[in-house]
Short mmCIF file of C-alpha atoms in Angstrom, two decimals:
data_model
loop_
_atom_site.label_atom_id
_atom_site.label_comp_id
_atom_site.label_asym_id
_atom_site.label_seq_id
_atom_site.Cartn_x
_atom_site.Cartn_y
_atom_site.Cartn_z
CA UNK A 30 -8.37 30.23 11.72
CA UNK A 31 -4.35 29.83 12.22
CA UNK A 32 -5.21 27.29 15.15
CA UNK A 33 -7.41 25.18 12.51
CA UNK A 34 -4.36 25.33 10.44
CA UNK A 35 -2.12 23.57 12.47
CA UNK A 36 -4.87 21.32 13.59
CA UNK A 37 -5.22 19.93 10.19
CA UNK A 38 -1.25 20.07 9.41
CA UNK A 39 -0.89 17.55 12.38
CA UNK A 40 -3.00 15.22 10.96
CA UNK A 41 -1.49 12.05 8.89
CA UNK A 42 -1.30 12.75 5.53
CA UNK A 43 -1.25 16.25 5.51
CA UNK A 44 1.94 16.06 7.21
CA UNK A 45 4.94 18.52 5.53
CA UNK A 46 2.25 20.22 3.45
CA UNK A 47 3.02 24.16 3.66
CA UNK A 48 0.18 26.58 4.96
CA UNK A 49 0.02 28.27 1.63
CA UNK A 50 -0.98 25.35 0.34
CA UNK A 51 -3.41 24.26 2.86
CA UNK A 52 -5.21 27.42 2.76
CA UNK A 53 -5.77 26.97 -0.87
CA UNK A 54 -7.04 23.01 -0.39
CA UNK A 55 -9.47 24.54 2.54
CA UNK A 56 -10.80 27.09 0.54
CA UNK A 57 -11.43 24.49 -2.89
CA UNK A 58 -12.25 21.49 -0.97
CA UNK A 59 -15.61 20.14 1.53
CA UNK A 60 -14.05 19.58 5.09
CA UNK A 61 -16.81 17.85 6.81
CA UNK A 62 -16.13 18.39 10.56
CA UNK A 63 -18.44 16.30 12.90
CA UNK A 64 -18.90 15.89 16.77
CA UNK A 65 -19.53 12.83 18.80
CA UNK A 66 -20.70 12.00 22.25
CA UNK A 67 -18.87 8.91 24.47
CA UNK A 68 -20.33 6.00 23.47
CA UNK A 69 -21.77 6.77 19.75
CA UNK A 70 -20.85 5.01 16.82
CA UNK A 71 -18.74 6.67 14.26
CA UNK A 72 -18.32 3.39 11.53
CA UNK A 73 -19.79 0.66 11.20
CA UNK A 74 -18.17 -2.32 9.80
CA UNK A 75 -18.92 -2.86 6.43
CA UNK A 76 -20.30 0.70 5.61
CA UNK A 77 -18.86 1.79 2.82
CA UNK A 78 -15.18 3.68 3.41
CA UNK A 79 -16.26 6.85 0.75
CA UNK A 80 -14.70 9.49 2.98
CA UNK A 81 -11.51 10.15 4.60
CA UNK A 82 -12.03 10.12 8.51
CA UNK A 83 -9.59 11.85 10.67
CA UNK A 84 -9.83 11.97 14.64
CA UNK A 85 -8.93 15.98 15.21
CA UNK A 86 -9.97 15.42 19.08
CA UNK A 87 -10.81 13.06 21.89
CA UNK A 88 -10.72 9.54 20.83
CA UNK A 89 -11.87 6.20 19.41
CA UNK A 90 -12.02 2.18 19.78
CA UNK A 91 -11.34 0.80 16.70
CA UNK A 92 -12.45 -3.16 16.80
CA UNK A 93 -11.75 -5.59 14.16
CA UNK A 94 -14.16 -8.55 14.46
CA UNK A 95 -14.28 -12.28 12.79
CA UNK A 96 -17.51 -13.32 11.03
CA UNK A 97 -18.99 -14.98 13.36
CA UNK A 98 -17.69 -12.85 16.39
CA UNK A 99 -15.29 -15.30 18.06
CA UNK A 100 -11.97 -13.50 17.31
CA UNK A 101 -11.84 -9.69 17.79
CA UNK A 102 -8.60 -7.47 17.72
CA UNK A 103 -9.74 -3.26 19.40
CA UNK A 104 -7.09 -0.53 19.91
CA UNK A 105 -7.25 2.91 20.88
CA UNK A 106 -6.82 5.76 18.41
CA UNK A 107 -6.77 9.24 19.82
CA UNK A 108 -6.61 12.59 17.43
CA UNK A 109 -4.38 12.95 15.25
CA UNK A 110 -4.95 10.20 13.39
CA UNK A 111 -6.91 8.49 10.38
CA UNK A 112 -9.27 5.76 10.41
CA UNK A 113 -8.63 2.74 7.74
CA UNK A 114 -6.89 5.19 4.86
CA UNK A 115 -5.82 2.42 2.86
CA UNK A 116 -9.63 0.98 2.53
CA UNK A 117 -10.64 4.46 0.57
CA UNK A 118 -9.21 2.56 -2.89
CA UNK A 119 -9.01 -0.90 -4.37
CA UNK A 120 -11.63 -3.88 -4.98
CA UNK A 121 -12.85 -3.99 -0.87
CA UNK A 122 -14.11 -0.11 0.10
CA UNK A 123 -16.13 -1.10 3.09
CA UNK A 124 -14.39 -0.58 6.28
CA UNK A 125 -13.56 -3.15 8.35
CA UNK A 126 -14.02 -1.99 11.70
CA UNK A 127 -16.40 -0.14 14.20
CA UNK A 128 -15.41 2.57 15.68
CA UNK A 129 -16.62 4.21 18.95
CA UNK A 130 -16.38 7.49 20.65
CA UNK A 131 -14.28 7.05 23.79
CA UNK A 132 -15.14 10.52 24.89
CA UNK A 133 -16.41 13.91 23.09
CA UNK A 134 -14.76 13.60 19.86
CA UNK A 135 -13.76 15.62 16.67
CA UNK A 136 -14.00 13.85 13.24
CA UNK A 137 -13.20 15.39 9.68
CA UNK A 138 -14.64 13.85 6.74
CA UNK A 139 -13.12 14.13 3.30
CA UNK A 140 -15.28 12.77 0.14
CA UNK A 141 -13.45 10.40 -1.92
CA UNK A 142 -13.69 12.57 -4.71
CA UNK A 143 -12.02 15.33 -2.88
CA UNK A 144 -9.46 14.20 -1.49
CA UNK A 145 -8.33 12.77 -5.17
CA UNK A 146 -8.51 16.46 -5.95
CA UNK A 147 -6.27 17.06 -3.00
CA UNK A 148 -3.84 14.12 -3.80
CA UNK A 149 -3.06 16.02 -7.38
CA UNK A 150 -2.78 19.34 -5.58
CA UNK A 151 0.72 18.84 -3.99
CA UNK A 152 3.58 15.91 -4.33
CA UNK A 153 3.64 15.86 -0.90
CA UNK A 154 -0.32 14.75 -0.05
CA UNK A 155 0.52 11.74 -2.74
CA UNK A 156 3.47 11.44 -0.96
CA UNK A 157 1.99 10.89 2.44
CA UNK A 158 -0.52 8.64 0.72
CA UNK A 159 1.69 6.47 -0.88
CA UNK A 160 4.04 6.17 2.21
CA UNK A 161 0.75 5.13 3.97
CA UNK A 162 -0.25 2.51 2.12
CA UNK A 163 3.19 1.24 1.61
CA UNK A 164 3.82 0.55 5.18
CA UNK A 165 0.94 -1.17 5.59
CA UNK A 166 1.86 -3.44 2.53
CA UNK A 167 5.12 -3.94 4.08
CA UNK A 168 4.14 -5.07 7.32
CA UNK A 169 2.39 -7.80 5.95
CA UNK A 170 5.16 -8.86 4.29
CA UNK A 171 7.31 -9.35 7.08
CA UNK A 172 4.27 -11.07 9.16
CA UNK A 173 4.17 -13.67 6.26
CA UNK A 174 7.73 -14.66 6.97
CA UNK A 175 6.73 -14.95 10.52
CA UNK A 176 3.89 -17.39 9.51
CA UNK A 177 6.33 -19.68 7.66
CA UNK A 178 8.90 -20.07 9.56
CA UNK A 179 8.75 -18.16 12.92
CA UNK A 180 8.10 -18.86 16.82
CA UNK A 181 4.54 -18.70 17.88
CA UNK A 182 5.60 -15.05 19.85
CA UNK A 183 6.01 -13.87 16.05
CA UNK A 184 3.30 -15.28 14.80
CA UNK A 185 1.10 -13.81 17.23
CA UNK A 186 3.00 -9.94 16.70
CA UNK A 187 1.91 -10.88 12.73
CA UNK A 188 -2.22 -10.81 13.76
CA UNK A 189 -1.50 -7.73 16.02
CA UNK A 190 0.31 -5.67 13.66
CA UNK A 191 -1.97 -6.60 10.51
CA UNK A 192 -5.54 -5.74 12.23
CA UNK A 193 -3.85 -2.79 13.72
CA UNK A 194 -2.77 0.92 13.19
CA UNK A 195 0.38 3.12 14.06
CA UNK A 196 -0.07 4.88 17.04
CA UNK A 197 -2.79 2.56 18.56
CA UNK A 198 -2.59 1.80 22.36
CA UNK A 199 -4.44 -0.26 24.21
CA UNK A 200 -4.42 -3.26 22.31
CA UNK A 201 -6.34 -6.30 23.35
CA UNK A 202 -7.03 -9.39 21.19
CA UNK A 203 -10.43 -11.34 22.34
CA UNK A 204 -10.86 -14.61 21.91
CA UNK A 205 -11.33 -17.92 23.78
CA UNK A 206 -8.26 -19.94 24.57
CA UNK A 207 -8.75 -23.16 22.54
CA UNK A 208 -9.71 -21.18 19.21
CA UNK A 209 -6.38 -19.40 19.39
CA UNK A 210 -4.45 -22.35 19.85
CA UNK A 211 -6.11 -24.03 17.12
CA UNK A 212 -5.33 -21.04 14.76
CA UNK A 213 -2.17 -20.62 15.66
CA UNK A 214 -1.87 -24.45 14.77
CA UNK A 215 0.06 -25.25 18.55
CA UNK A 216 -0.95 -27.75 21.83
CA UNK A 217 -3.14 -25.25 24.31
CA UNK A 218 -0.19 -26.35 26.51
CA UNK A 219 1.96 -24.87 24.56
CA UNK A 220 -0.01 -21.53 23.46
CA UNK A 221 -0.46 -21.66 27.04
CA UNK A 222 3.43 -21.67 27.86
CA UNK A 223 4.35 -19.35 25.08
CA UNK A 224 2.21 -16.74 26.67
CA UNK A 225 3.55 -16.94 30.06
CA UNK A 226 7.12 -16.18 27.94
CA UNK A 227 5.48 -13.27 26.01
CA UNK A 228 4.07 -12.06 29.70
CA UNK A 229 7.31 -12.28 31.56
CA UNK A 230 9.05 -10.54 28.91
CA UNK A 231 6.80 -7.53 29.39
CA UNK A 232 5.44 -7.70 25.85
CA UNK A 233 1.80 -8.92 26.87
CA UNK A 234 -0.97 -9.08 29.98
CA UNK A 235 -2.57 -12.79 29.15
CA UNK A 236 -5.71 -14.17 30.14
CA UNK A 237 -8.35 -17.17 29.21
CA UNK A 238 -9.69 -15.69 26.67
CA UNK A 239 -7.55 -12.08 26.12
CA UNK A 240 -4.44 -10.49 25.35
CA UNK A 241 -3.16 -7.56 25.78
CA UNK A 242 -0.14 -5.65 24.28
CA UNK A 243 2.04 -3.58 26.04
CA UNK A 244 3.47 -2.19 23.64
CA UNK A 245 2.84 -2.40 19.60
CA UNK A 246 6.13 -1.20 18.63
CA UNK A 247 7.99 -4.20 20.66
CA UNK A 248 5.49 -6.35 18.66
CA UNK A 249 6.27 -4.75 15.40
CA UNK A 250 10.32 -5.12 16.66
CA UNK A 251 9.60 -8.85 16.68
CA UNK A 252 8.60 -9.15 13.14
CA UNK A 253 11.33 -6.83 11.59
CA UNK A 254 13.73 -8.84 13.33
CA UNK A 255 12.87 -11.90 11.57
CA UNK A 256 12.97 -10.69 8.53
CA UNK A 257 16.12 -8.83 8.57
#
């Protein structure tokens, strides 16, 4: 039971919460915990988002796709972590991604209406919440600025970082050449050039039709920079 215990108190959002505490939210509230083979489908998009899903082991793709399947943004997620937290409120509630089982993985499920029985529990699970969504709101902020007034290497960070989580590796963007020049609003010559830049300055792998990040954080450096 104690190993559950600091399973869960690793996870995002129950960060900082005491083991008293916990004990009492595991004994009042329905922890749903699942079990996936490589390969199956956790989410689909646009199911709707009326749990809380947590990767406690292995881990997932997470793929963010267009509507009619020409642009596509996946990243890695491995355990601990949370899968679209800020999609459980507000006017949309269906989740915008699929998500796949990379390999044997753990998932805990949290109803909606449990977990708002959890957020009153404790400052510190509305903390966590809060701090959540907050960041997210934030980023988009900055990736605004970026769209207004920034280089095309900024730009670019701005559409990584928004279809994106913290702590997601492996980050490739999909889509064909010409379409990202044209919605980036630039010459393919010079999408072209900018990503040969973006390359030699370790922040990408480019190709036709993908990109890769390196590293998100650089990404995310690019944007806060701007903005500053």
């Amino acid at each position: 039971m104690a190993s559950m215990f600091e399973l869960l108190m690793e996870l995002p959002l129950f960060q900082g919460v005491s083991h008293s505490k916990l004990a009492e939210i595991v004994g009042s509230a329905k922890f749903h915990f699942l079990k996936y083979p490589e390969g199956e489908t956790i989410i689909r998009a646009g199911e709707r988002c009326d749990h809380l899903a947590f990767v406690i082991s292995g881990s997932v793709r997470y793929t963010v796709t267009n509507i009619n399947g020409r642009f596509s943004v996946s990243q890695t997620l491995a355990a601990p972590a949370v899968i679209a937290p800020d999609f459980l409120f507000g006017k949309i509630t269906d989740y915008p991604c699929d998500v796949v089982a990379l390999e044997t993985t753990g998932i805990l499920k949290i109803s909606k209406a449990d977990y708002i029985k959890i957020l009153g529990a404790d400052p510190v699970f509305a903390f966590n919440y809060l701090n959540t969504l907050s960041v997210n709101a934030q980023k988009a902020v900055d990736g605004i600025l970026s769209l207004t007034s920034g280089e095309l290497s900024e730009r670019i960070a701005f559409w990584i970082i928004a279809l994106t989580q913290a702590g997601g590796t492996d980050i490739c963007l999909t889509c064909k050449a010409r379409d990202l020049s044209s919605i980036f609003g630039v010459q393919r010559s010079t999408f072209e050039a900018n990503m040969r830049q973006m390359k030699e300055a370790g922040l990408i792998d480019y190709e036709p039709s993908q990109i890769r990040v390196a590293d998100r954080s650089r990404m995310l450096a690019l944007l806060q920079k701007n903005s500053e």
